[in-house]
Coordinates of C-alpha atoms in Angstrom, one line a residue:
Chain A
X25 CA 152.9 124.7 69.4
X26 CA 150.1 123.7 67.3
X27 CA 146.6 125.1 67.4
X28 CA 145.3 125.7 70.9
X29 CA 142.6 123.3 72.0
X30 CA 141.0 122.5 75.3
X31 CA 140.2 118.9 74.4
X32 CA 140.1 116.3 77.2
X33 CA 142.8 113.7 77.1
X34 CA 142.3 110.7 74.9
X35 CA 143.7 107.5 76.4
X36 CA 146.2 106.3 73.9
X37 CA 147.4 102.7 74.0
X38 CA 150.4 102.4 71.7
X39 CA 150.9 104.6 68.7
X40 CA 148.9 107.7 67.7
X41 CA 145.2 107.6 68.3
X42 CA 143.4 105.9 65.5
X43 CA 140.7 108.0 63.8
X44 CA 137.4 106.5 63.2
X45 CA 136.5 106.7 59.6
X46 CA 133.9 109.5 59.4
X47 CA 130.4 109.0 58.0
X48 CA 129.4 110.9 54.9
X49 CA 128.6 114.6 55.7
X50 CA 125.0 114.2 54.6
X51 CA 124.5 111.4 57.1
X52 CA 126.1 113.5 59.8
X53 CA 123.9 116.5 58.8
X54 CA 120.8 114.4 59.3
X55 CA 122.1 113.3 62.7
X56 CA 123.6 116.6 63.9
X57 CA 121.4 119.3 62.5
X58 CA 119.9 120.1 66.0
X59 CA 123.5 120.8 67.3
X60 CA 124.2 123.1 64.3
X61 CA 120.9 124.9 65.0
X62 CA 122.0 125.4 68.7
X63 CA 125.4 126.8 67.7
X64 CA 123.9 129.1 65.1
X65 CA 123.0 132.1 67.3
X66 CA 126.4 132.0 69.0
X67 CA 128.2 131.7 65.7
X68 CA 126.2 134.7 64.3
X69 CA 127.2 136.9 67.2
X70 CA 130.8 135.7 67.3
X71 CA 131.3 136.2 63.6
X72 CA 129.1 139.3 63.4
X73 CA 130.9 141.2 66.2
X74 CA 134.3 139.6 66.4
X75 CA 135.7 137.9 63.3
X76 CA 134.0 140.1 60.6
X77 CA 135.1 143.4 62.2
X78 CA 138.5 141.8 62.7
X79 CA 138.9 141.9 58.9
X80 CA 138.5 145.7 59.2
X81 CA 142.1 145.8 60.4
X82 CA 143.1 146.1 56.7
X83 CA 142.6 149.9 57.1
X84 CA 145.9 149.9 59.0
X85 CA 147.5 149.5 55.6
X86 CA 145.3 152.1 53.9
X87 CA 145.0 155.8 53.7
X88 CA 141.5 155.3 55.1
X89 CA 138.9 157.8 54.1
X90 CA 135.7 157.0 56.1
X91 CA 133.3 159.0 54.0
X92 CA 134.8 159.2 50.5
X93 CA 136.6 155.9 50.1
X94 CA 135.5 153.4 52.7
X95 CA 137.3 150.1 53.2
X96 CA 137.1 149.2 49.5
X97 CA 137.9 152.5 47.9
X98 CA 140.8 153.8 50.0
X99 CA 144.4 153.9 48.7
X100 CA 146.7 151.2 50.0
X101 CA 149.8 152.7 51.7
X102 CA 151.6 149.6 53.0
X103 CA 153.5 150.0 56.2
X104 CA 153.5 153.8 56.3
X105 CA 151.4 154.0 59.4
X106 CA 153.7 151.6 61.2
X107 CA 156.7 153.7 60.3
X108 CA 155.0 156.8 61.6
X109 CA 154.0 154.9 64.7
X110 CA 157.6 153.9 65.6
X111 CA 158.7 157.5 65.2
X112 CA 155.9 158.8 67.3
X113 CA 157.1 159.7 70.8
X114 CA 153.6 159.4 72.2
X115 CA 153.5 155.8 71.0
X116 CA 156.9 155.1 72.6
X117 CA 155.7 156.5 75.9
X118 CA 152.5 154.4 75.8
X119 CA 154.6 151.3 75.2
X120 CA 157.1 152.2 78.0
X121 CA 154.3 153.0 80.4
X122 CA 152.5 149.8 79.7
X123 CA 155.7 147.7 80.2
X124 CA 156.6 149.6 83.4
X125 CA 153.1 149.0 84.8
X126 CA 153.3 145.3 84.0
X127 CA 156.7 145.0 85.6
X128 CA 155.6 146.8 88.7
X129 CA 152.5 144.7 89.0
X130 CA 154.3 141.5 88.6
X131 CA 156.4 142.4 91.6
X132 CA 153.7 144.1 93.8
X133 CA 150.4 142.7 92.7
X134 CA 151.2 139.1 91.7
X135 CA 152.2 137.8 95.2
X136 CA 149.2 139.3 96.9
X137 CA 146.6 136.6 95.9
X138 CA 149.1 133.9 96.8
X139 CA 149.6 135.4 100.3
X140 CA 145.8 135.8 100.7
X141 CA 145.2 132.2 99.6
X142 CA 147.8 131.0 102.1
X143 CA 146.1 133.0 104.9
X144 CA 142.6 131.8 104.1
X145 CA 143.8 128.3 103.7
X146 CA 145.4 128.4 107.1
X147 CA 142.2 129.4 108.9
X148 CA 140.9 126.4 110.8
X149 CA 137.4 127.8 111.4
X150 CA 135.3 127.1 108.3
X151 CA 132.9 130.0 109.2
X152 CA 135.7 132.6 109.5
X153 CA 137.2 131.4 106.3
X154 CA 134.0 131.6 104.4
X155 CA 133.2 135.1 105.8
X156 CA 136.6 136.3 104.8
X157 CA 136.2 134.9 101.3
X158 CA 132.8 136.6 100.9
X159 CA 134.4 140.0 101.8
X160 CA 137.5 139.7 99.6
X161 CA 135.7 138.4 96.5
X162 CA 133.2 141.3 96.6
X163 CA 135.1 144.1 95.0
X164 CA 135.8 142.0 91.9
X165 CA 132.1 142.6 90.9
X166 CA 132.4 146.3 91.1
X167 CA 133.1 148.2 87.9
X168 CA 136.2 150.3 87.5
X169 CA 134.1 153.4 87.6
X170 CA 133.0 152.4 91.1
X171 CA 136.4 151.5 92.2
X172 CA 137.9 154.8 91.1
X173 CA 135.0 156.7 92.6
X174 CA 135.6 154.9 95.9
X175 CA 139.4 155.6 95.7
X176 CA 138.6 159.2 94.9
X177 CA 136.5 159.6 98.0
X178 CA 139.2 158.0 100.1
X179 CA 142.5 159.4 98.7
X180 CA 141.5 162.3 96.4
X181 CA 142.0 166.0 97.1
X182 CA 138.5 166.2 98.7
X183 CA 138.6 162.7 100.0
X184 CA 138.5 161.3 103.5
X185 CA 142.3 161.1 104.0
X186 CA 142.8 164.8 103.1
X187 CA 139.7 165.7 105.2
X188 CA 141.2 163.9 108.2
X189 CA 144.7 165.4 107.7
X190 CA 143.3 168.9 107.4
X191 CA 141.1 168.3 110.4
X192 CA 144.2 167.5 112.3
X193 CA 146.0 170.6 111.1
X194 CA 148.1 169.1 108.4
X195 CA 148.1 169.7 104.7
X196 CA 145.8 167.6 102.5
X197 CA 147.1 165.1 99.9
X198 CA 145.8 164.2 96.6
X199 CA 147.0 160.9 95.2
X200 CA 144.4 160.8 92.5
X201 CA 146.0 163.5 90.4
X202 CA 149.7 162.9 91.2
X203 CA 151.5 161.5 88.1
X204 CA 154.5 160.5 90.2
X205 CA 152.6 158.1 92.3
X206 CA 150.2 156.9 89.6
X207 CA 151.8 153.5 89.2
X208 CA 151.4 152.9 92.9
X209 CA 147.8 154.1 92.8
X210 CA 146.8 151.8 89.9
X211 CA 148.4 148.9 91.5
X212 CA 146.6 149.5 94.8
X213 CA 143.4 149.7 92.9
X214 CA 144.1 146.4 91.2
X215 CA 144.9 144.8 94.5
X216 CA 141.8 146.1 96.1
X217 CA 139.5 145.1 93.3
X218 CA 141.0 141.8 92.1
X219 CA 143.5 140.2 94.5
X220 CA 140.7 138.5 96.5
X221 CA 139.1 136.9 93.5
X222 CA 142.5 136.0 92.1
X223 CA 143.2 133.9 95.3
X224 CA 140.5 131.4 94.2
X225 CA 142.8 129.6 91.8
X226 CA 145.5 129.3 94.5
X227 CA 143.0 128.1 97.1
X228 CA 141.9 125.3 94.7
X229 CA 145.6 124.4 94.2
X230 CA 146.1 124.4 98.0
X231 CA 143.1 122.2 98.5
X232 CA 144.4 119.7 96.0
X233 CA 147.6 119.0 98.0
X234 CA 147.5 115.5 99.6
X235 CA 147.0 116.0 103.4
X236 CA 149.0 112.8 104.0
X237 CA 152.1 114.7 102.9
X238 CA 151.7 117.1 105.7
X239 CA 151.1 114.4 108.2
X240 CA 154.1 112.4 107.1
X241 CA 156.3 115.5 107.3
X242 CA 155.0 116.4 110.7
X243 CA 155.7 112.9 112.0
X244 CA 159.2 113.2 110.6
X245 CA 159.6 116.4 112.7
X246 CA 159.0 119.2 110.2
X247 CA 157.5 122.3 111.8
X248 CA 154.9 124.5 110.3
X249 CA 157.4 126.7 108.4
X250 CA 159.3 123.7 107.0
X251 CA 156.0 122.2 105.9
X252 CA 155.1 125.5 104.2
X253 CA 158.4 125.6 102.4
X254 CA 158.7 121.9 101.5
X255 CA 155.1 120.9 100.8
X256 CA 152.8 123.8 100.4
X257 CA 154.8 126.0 98.1
X258 CA 156.0 123.1 95.9
X259 CA 152.4 121.9 95.8
X260 CA 151.2 125.2 94.2
X261 CA 154.3 125.9 92.2
X262 CA 152.8 124.7 88.9
X263 CA 149.9 127.2 89.2
X264 CA 152.2 130.0 90.2
X265 CA 154.6 129.4 87.3
X266 CA 151.7 129.1 84.9
X267 CA 150.0 132.3 86.0
X268 CA 153.3 134.2 86.1
X269 CA 154.1 133.1 82.5
X270 CA 150.7 134.0 81.3
X271 CA 150.9 137.4 82.9
X272 CA 154.2 138.0 81.1
X273 CA 152.6 136.8 77.9
X274 CA 149.9 139.3 78.5
X275 CA 152.5 142.1 79.1
X276 CA 150.9 144.6 76.7
X277 CA 147.5 144.3 78.5
X278 CA 147.1 146.3 81.6
X279 CA 143.5 147.1 81.0
X280 CA 141.8 150.0 79.4
X281 CA 139.1 151.4 81.6
X282 CA 141.2 152.0 84.7
X283 CA 143.6 154.2 82.7
X284 CA 141.0 155.9 80.5
X285 CA 139.0 156.9 83.5
X286 CA 142.0 158.5 85.2
X287 CA 143.7 160.0 82.2
X288 CA 142.2 163.4 82.6
X289 CA 143.1 163.6 86.3
X290 CA 146.8 162.6 86.1
X291 CA 147.6 163.6 82.5
X292 CA 148.7 161.4 79.6
X293 CA 152.4 161.6 80.5
X294 CA 152.0 159.0 83.3
X295 CA 148.7 157.3 82.3
X296 CA 148.9 156.7 78.6
X297 CA 149.0 153.0 78.0
X298 CA 148.6 151.0 74.7
X299 CA 144.8 150.8 74.7
X300 CA 144.2 154.5 75.6
X301 CA 146.7 155.4 72.9
X302 CA 144.7 153.5 70.3
X303 CA 141.5 155.2 71.5
X304 CA 142.9 158.8 71.5
X305 CA 145.0 158.5 68.3
X306 CA 142.2 156.7 66.4
X307 CA 138.7 157.5 67.5
X308 CA 139.2 160.8 69.3
X309 CA 141.2 162.4 66.5
X310 CA 139.5 160.5 63.7
X311 CA 142.8 159.0 62.3
X312 CA 141.2 155.6 62.2
X313 CA 143.9 154.1 60.0
X314 CA 146.7 155.2 62.4
X315 CA 144.8 154.0 65.5
X316 CA 144.1 150.7 63.8
X317 CA 147.8 150.3 63.0
X318 CA 148.6 150.8 66.7
X319 CA 145.9 148.3 67.7
X320 CA 147.0 145.8 65.1
X321 CA 150.7 146.1 66.3
X322 CA 149.5 145.4 69.8
X323 CA 147.4 142.5 68.7
X324 CA 150.2 140.8 66.8
X325 CA 152.9 141.3 69.4
X326 CA 150.4 140.2 72.1
X327 CA 149.6 137.0 70.1
X328 CA 153.3 136.2 69.7
X329 CA 154.0 136.8 73.4
X330 CA 151.0 134.6 74.5
X331 CA 152.1 131.7 72.2
X332 CA 155.7 132.1 73.4
X333 CA 154.6 132.1 77.0
X334 CA 152.6 129.0 76.5
X335 CA 155.6 127.4 74.8
X336 CA 157.8 128.4 77.7
X337 CA 155.3 126.8 80.1
X338 CA 155.5 123.5 78.2
X339 CA 159.3 123.6 78.1
X340 CA 159.3 124.1 81.9
X341 CA 157.2 121.0 82.2
X342 CA 154.1 122.8 83.2
X343 CA 150.8 122.5 81.4
X344 CA 150.0 125.6 79.4
X345 CA 146.5 127.0 79.4
X346 CA 145.9 125.7 75.9
X347 CA 147.5 122.4 76.7
X348 CA 147.0 119.7 74.1
X349 CA 146.5 117.0 76.7
Chain B
X20 CA 139.3 128.8 118.2
X21 CA 135.7 128.0 117.6
X22 CA 134.0 124.7 118.3
X23 CA 134.0 123.6 114.7
X24 CA 137.8 123.7 114.5
X25 CA 139.2 120.6 112.9
X26 CA 142.9 120.7 113.7
X27 CA 144.6 117.4 112.9
X28 CA 146.1 115.5 115.8
X29 CA 149.7 115.8 114.5
X30 CA 149.5 119.6 114.2
X31 CA 151.3 121.6 116.8
X32 CA 149.0 123.9 118.9
X33 CA 148.9 127.4 117.5
X34 CA 151.3 130.0 119.0
X35 CA 149.8 133.1 120.5
X36 CA 151.9 135.4 118.3
X37 CA 150.9 133.5 115.2
X38 CA 147.2 133.7 116.1
X39 CA 147.5 137.4 116.9
X40 CA 149.3 138.1 113.5
X41 CA 146.7 136.2 111.7
X42 CA 143.8 137.9 113.4
X43 CA 145.3 141.3 112.8
X44 CA 145.8 140.7 109.1
X45 CA 142.2 139.5 108.8
X46 CA 140.9 142.6 110.5
X47 CA 143.0 144.9 108.3
X48 CA 142.0 143.2 105.1
X49 CA 138.3 143.3 106.0
X50 CA 138.5 146.9 107.0
X51 CA 140.4 147.9 103.8
X52 CA 137.5 146.6 101.8
X53 CA 134.5 147.3 104.1
X54 CA 135.4 150.7 105.6
X55 CA 135.1 152.7 102.3
X56 CA 131.8 151.0 101.6
X57 CA 130.6 151.8 105.1
X58 CA 131.5 155.5 105.0
X59 CA 130.0 155.9 101.5
X60 CA 126.8 154.3 102.7
X61 CA 126.6 156.4 105.8
X62 CA 127.3 159.6 103.8
X63 CA 124.5 158.7 101.4
X64 CA 122.2 158.3 104.4
X65 CA 123.2 161.6 106.0
X66 CA 121.4 165.0 105.8
X67 CA 123.1 167.7 103.7
X68 CA 123.7 169.7 106.9
X69 CA 125.7 166.8 108.4
X70 CA 127.7 166.4 105.3
X71 CA 128.4 170.2 105.2
X72 CA 129.4 170.4 108.8
X73 CA 131.7 167.4 108.6
X74 CA 133.2 168.8 105.4
X75 CA 133.1 165.6 103.4
X76 CA 132.4 161.9 104.0
X77 CA 130.7 161.0 107.2
X78 CA 132.5 158.5 109.4
X79 CA 130.8 158.6 112.7
X80 CA 127.1 157.6 113.0
X81 CA 125.0 159.5 115.5
X82 CA 123.7 162.4 113.4
X83 CA 120.7 160.3 112.4
X84 CA 119.8 158.7 109.2
X85 CA 117.7 160.2 106.4
X86 CA 116.7 159.2 102.9
X87 CA 116.9 162.8 101.8
X88 CA 119.7 162.1 99.3
X89 CA 117.9 159.1 97.8
X90 CA 114.7 161.2 97.4
X91 CA 116.7 163.9 95.7
X92 CA 118.4 161.3 93.5
X93 CA 115.2 159.8 92.3
X94 CA 113.7 163.3 91.6
X95 CA 116.6 163.8 89.2
X96 CA 115.2 162.5 85.9
X97 CA 118.6 161.7 84.5
X98 CA 119.5 159.3 87.2
X99 CA 116.1 157.7 87.3
X100 CA 116.0 157.2 83.5
X101 CA 119.6 155.8 83.5
X102 CA 118.6 153.3 86.2
X103 CA 115.7 152.1 84.1
X104 CA 118.0 151.8 81.1
X105 CA 120.6 149.8 83.1
X106 CA 118.0 147.4 84.5
X107 CA 116.5 146.9 81.1
X108 CA 119.8 146.4 79.3
X109 CA 121.1 144.1 82.0
X110 CA 117.9 141.9 82.0
X111 CA 117.6 141.6 78.2
X112 CA 121.3 141.3 77.6
X113 CA 121.8 138.6 80.3
X114 CA 118.8 136.6 79.0
X115 CA 120.1 136.7 75.5
X116 CA 123.7 135.9 76.5
X117 CA 122.8 133.0 78.8
X118 CA 120.4 131.3 76.3
X119 CA 122.9 131.7 73.4
X120 CA 125.8 130.5 75.5
X121 CA 124.1 127.5 76.9
X122 CA 122.9 126.4 73.5
X123 CA 126.3 127.0 72.0
X124 CA 128.2 125.3 74.8
X125 CA 126.0 122.3 74.6
X126 CA 126.6 122.0 70.8
X127 CA 130.3 122.3 71.6
X128 CA 130.2 119.6 74.2
X129 CA 129.7 117.0 71.4
X130 CA 133.0 116.4 69.7
X131 CA 132.8 114.6 66.4
X132 CA 129.6 116.3 65.3
X133 CA 129.4 118.1 62.0
X134 CA 131.1 121.4 62.0
X135 CA 132.3 120.9 65.6
X136 CA 135.9 122.0 64.9
X137 CA 134.8 125.2 63.1
X138 CA 132.6 126.3 65.9
X139 CA 135.2 125.4 68.5
X140 CA 138.0 127.3 66.9
X141 CA 135.7 130.3 66.3
X142 CA 135.2 130.5 70.0
X143 CA 138.6 129.4 71.3
X144 CA 140.5 131.8 69.1
X145 CA 138.7 134.7 70.8
X146 CA 141.0 134.1 73.8
X147 CA 144.1 135.1 71.8
X148 CA 143.1 137.1 68.7
X149 CA 141.2 140.3 69.2
X150 CA 139.6 142.4 66.5
X151 CA 140.8 145.6 68.0
X152 CA 138.8 148.7 69.2
X153 CA 138.8 150.7 66.0
X154 CA 137.6 148.0 63.5
X155 CA 134.8 147.1 65.9
X156 CA 133.9 150.8 66.4
X157 CA 133.7 151.4 62.7
X158 CA 131.8 148.2 62.0
X159 CA 129.1 148.8 64.7
X160 CA 128.7 152.3 63.4
X161 CA 128.6 151.1 59.8
X162 CA 125.8 148.6 60.4
X163 CA 123.6 151.3 61.8
X164 CA 123.6 150.5 65.5
X165 CA 124.6 154.0 66.6
X166 CA 122.2 155.3 69.2
X167 CA 120.6 151.8 69.3
X168 CA 120.6 149.8 72.6
X169 CA 121.6 146.8 70.5
X170 CA 125.1 148.4 70.2
X171 CA 125.6 148.0 74.0
X172 CA 124.3 144.4 74.0
X173 CA 125.3 142.5 70.9
X174 CA 129.1 143.2 70.9
X175 CA 129.5 141.7 74.4
X176 CA 126.7 139.1 74.1
X177 CA 129.1 136.1 73.8
X178 CA 132.0 135.7 76.3
X179 CA 134.3 132.9 75.2
X180 CA 135.3 132.4 78.8
X181 CA 131.7 131.8 79.9
X182 CA 131.1 129.4 76.9
X183 CA 134.2 127.4 77.8
X184 CA 133.2 127.2 81.4
X185 CA 129.8 125.9 80.5
X186 CA 131.2 123.5 77.9
X187 CA 133.7 122.1 80.4
X188 CA 131.0 121.4 82.9
X189 CA 128.6 119.8 80.3
X190 CA 131.4 117.5 79.2
X191 CA 132.1 116.5 82.8
X192 CA 128.5 115.2 83.2
X193 CA 128.2 111.4 82.9
X194 CA 127.7 110.8 79.2
X195 CA 125.7 107.5 79.8
X196 CA 122.8 109.6 80.9
X197 CA 122.6 111.3 77.5
X198 CA 123.1 108.0 75.7
X199 CA 120.3 106.3 77.5
X200 CA 118.0 109.3 76.9
X201 CA 118.8 109.2 73.2
X202 CA 118.1 105.5 73.0
X203 CA 114.7 106.4 74.5
X204 CA 114.2 108.7 71.6
X205 CA 114.9 112.1 73.1
X206 CA 116.2 114.7 70.7
X207 CA 119.1 117.0 71.5
X208 CA 116.9 119.9 72.6
X209 CA 115.1 117.5 75.0
X210 CA 118.3 116.2 76.4
X211 CA 119.6 119.7 76.9
X212 CA 116.4 121.0 78.6
X213 CA 115.5 117.9 80.6
X214 CA 118.8 116.5 81.6
X215 CA 121.7 118.9 81.1
X216 CA 120.1 122.2 82.4
X217 CA 118.7 120.7 85.6
X218 CA 122.1 119.2 86.4
X219 CA 124.0 122.4 85.6
X220 CA 122.1 124.9 87.7
X221 CA 125.1 125.9 89.7
X222 CA 127.4 126.6 86.8
X223 CA 124.6 128.4 84.9
X224 CA 124.0 130.6 88.0
X225 CA 127.6 131.6 88.0
X226 CA 127.7 132.3 84.3
X227 CA 124.5 134.4 84.7
X228 CA 126.1 136.4 87.4
X229 CA 129.2 137.1 85.3
X230 CA 127.1 138.2 82.3
X231 CA 124.8 140.3 84.5
X232 CA 127.7 142.0 86.2
X233 CA 129.3 142.7 82.8
X234 CA 126.2 144.4 81.4
X235 CA 125.5 146.3 84.6
X236 CA 129.0 147.6 84.8
X237 CA 129.6 148.4 81.2
X238 CA 129.7 152.1 80.3
X239 CA 132.3 152.2 77.5
X240 CA 130.1 150.8 74.7
X241 CA 127.4 153.3 75.7
X242 CA 130.1 156.0 75.7
X243 CA 131.2 155.0 72.2
X244 CA 127.8 154.4 70.5
X245 CA 125.1 156.3 72.3
X246 CA 125.3 160.0 71.4
X247 CA 121.9 160.6 72.9
X248 CA 122.6 161.1 76.6
X249 CA 119.0 160.3 77.4
X250 CA 119.8 156.7 76.5
X251 CA 122.8 156.5 78.9
X252 CA 123.0 153.7 81.5
X253 CA 123.7 154.3 85.1
X254 CA 127.4 153.4 84.9
X255 CA 128.0 156.1 82.4
X256 CA 126.0 158.7 84.5
X257 CA 128.0 157.6 87.5
X258 CA 131.2 158.2 85.6
X259 CA 130.1 161.6 84.5
X260 CA 128.7 162.8 87.8
X261 CA 131.0 161.1 90.3
X262 CA 134.3 160.4 88.6
X263 CA 134.4 163.5 86.3
X264 CA 132.2 165.7 88.6
X265 CA 130.7 167.2 85.4
X266 CA 127.2 167.8 84.2
X267 CA 125.9 165.5 81.4
X268 CA 126.8 166.8 78.0
X269 CA 123.8 168.3 76.0
X270 CA 121.5 167.1 78.8
X271 CA 118.3 167.1 76.6
X272 CA 117.0 170.4 77.9
X273 CA 117.2 169.5 81.5
X274 CA 118.5 172.1 83.9
X275 CA 120.6 170.1 86.3
X276 CA 122.3 171.3 89.4
X277 CA 125.5 169.5 90.2
X278 CA 124.6 166.7 92.6
X279 CA 125.7 167.1 96.2
X280 CA 128.2 164.7 97.8
X281 CA 125.4 162.8 99.6
X282 CA 123.5 162.4 96.3
X283 CA 126.7 161.3 94.6
X284 CA 127.2 158.7 97.2
X285 CA 123.6 157.6 96.8
X286 CA 124.3 157.0 93.1
X287 CA 127.4 155.0 94.1
X288 CA 125.2 152.9 96.4
X289 CA 122.6 152.3 93.8
X290 CA 125.3 151.1 91.4
X291 CA 126.7 148.7 94.1
X292 CA 123.4 147.3 95.5
X293 CA 122.5 144.8 92.7
X294 CA 125.8 143.1 93.1
X295 CA 125.3 143.0 96.9
X296 CA 121.9 141.4 96.5
X297 CA 122.7 138.7 93.9
X298 CA 126.1 137.9 95.2
X299 CA 125.3 135.8 98.3
X300 CA 123.1 133.5 96.2
X301 CA 125.9 132.7 93.8
X302 CA 128.9 133.0 96.0
X303 CA 128.6 129.5 97.4
X304 CA 129.2 128.1 93.9
X305 CA 132.6 129.7 93.6
X306 CA 134.0 127.5 96.3
X307 CA 134.7 124.3 94.5
X308 CA 135.4 123.4 91.0
X309 CA 132.8 125.3 89.0
X310 CA 135.1 127.9 87.7
X311 CA 138.5 126.4 88.4
X312 CA 138.0 123.2 86.5
X313 CA 137.3 125.2 83.4
X314 CA 140.1 127.7 83.8
X315 CA 142.6 124.9 84.0
X316 CA 141.2 123.4 80.8

């Protein structure tokens, strides 16, 4: 795959697109300076808080001394931190937890927005559908702090469920601090917060299916289930495949806040993921170089996975997200 | 079904079982989302005696409504101050982000201009290459932004996603409009302000909502960069009081009693309310196109 772009397609009639000879840069500067001026604040922020700090990843290869050496005066140690990383059982656990959570969510989170979209799409009443949409999109705009606070009040040791169980004479339960059910808990939280908003893209795909196909199938005697199987699902297949591949390409990303916020409640054994490992090994303990190495490892592997996933999407005949056309 | 039902002539009539199953799932889904919000709201509106008697969240109304918890919350200087901080940071941050993104996206919507590729790649690569937590942390600390509100605004001021959404929409506008304006002698700023912005109100509204929500909800940058707890935003106070159930660290000489459950729930409500207020105005724009077109590239 070449460099990702989101260019709109250029109609090509025979042979590669011909490039117009470009005017001299000084002519273009006279013409385009207002556009450059418009881009300037954005470029300042993007470089100042994204690309320049990105260069700081060199400390992953240094024995970084924040006060005495700095980034230019610290000794270069090559791949030492990475060797230590691969021998670190905490790192391995963070990696395994992350992959386990991704796998679990691909099975138990991923189908929910699709089902939700099918349900909403099947509603004939416009008003009912729009009301349901308003309700299910809402939690997407809550912060993780709020979502976890809400779950705590419902499922925690002092929460509503325990309160009701105890009121009925049973023992209370506390799902917020149980490491064994943690993966179930975080997946339910993700479903509660994001499945509704995630349905939007499938709704758009469903709306794009040609209604004549349904009519033709119905006239030919296909019932509603056969239409679902032979028209609806194939109609949204490209979107499903694309999002699934992208999710796999993003396997190392399960989010940071959700796990960071619940780490003290369930313990690091179950809740340590890649991003929390970077925070605790780097910032909390002050081993910036070691934490940066972990972060850089994640960044590089993540980039390779994303590019591979996009390639896979192209090979399967789907448009990747960064499709060239 | 209701009167505005538009079932096609070839569709078979709905089965009773099918309708029942559908209705039941809708009710369950709506309850799963709305019931927690309802009981939290009710608890925040209950007196401390009611909460104490029930022994937790209040589910049944009937014990009367009181704004006791809200009064108590607003008498707590920590909460009040953090609310002001959050409102200020959200207002300033969103204004900066929207202006910068609209300008940048418009410049990106003109392929072939000088430096276009450089700017485009600087933004698009943000989707796949990340600087990482630690380099950014060290950098923001090194340039002297610790304990400065800029530290919780500038690092998140440009979202590549929002810029791409805006750019895709700008590019989908009929280009002849711009060409004729330019022939009439309008400069780029004039074209943007007089033609593009009025035509793009919907997408700008959505992007504004996304930015505002991001600033309102963000607590991690404040947690990293603001050592002075008197500068903390509401989201971080919410995390400390409600999620951690802890007092604020080094609370600037304030003697604070741990907030009661009703007060905690009042804090949760205050954190939710802005989203509830703005949401209906923007929600209608989600329906078609605005976001999806851009997501699919």
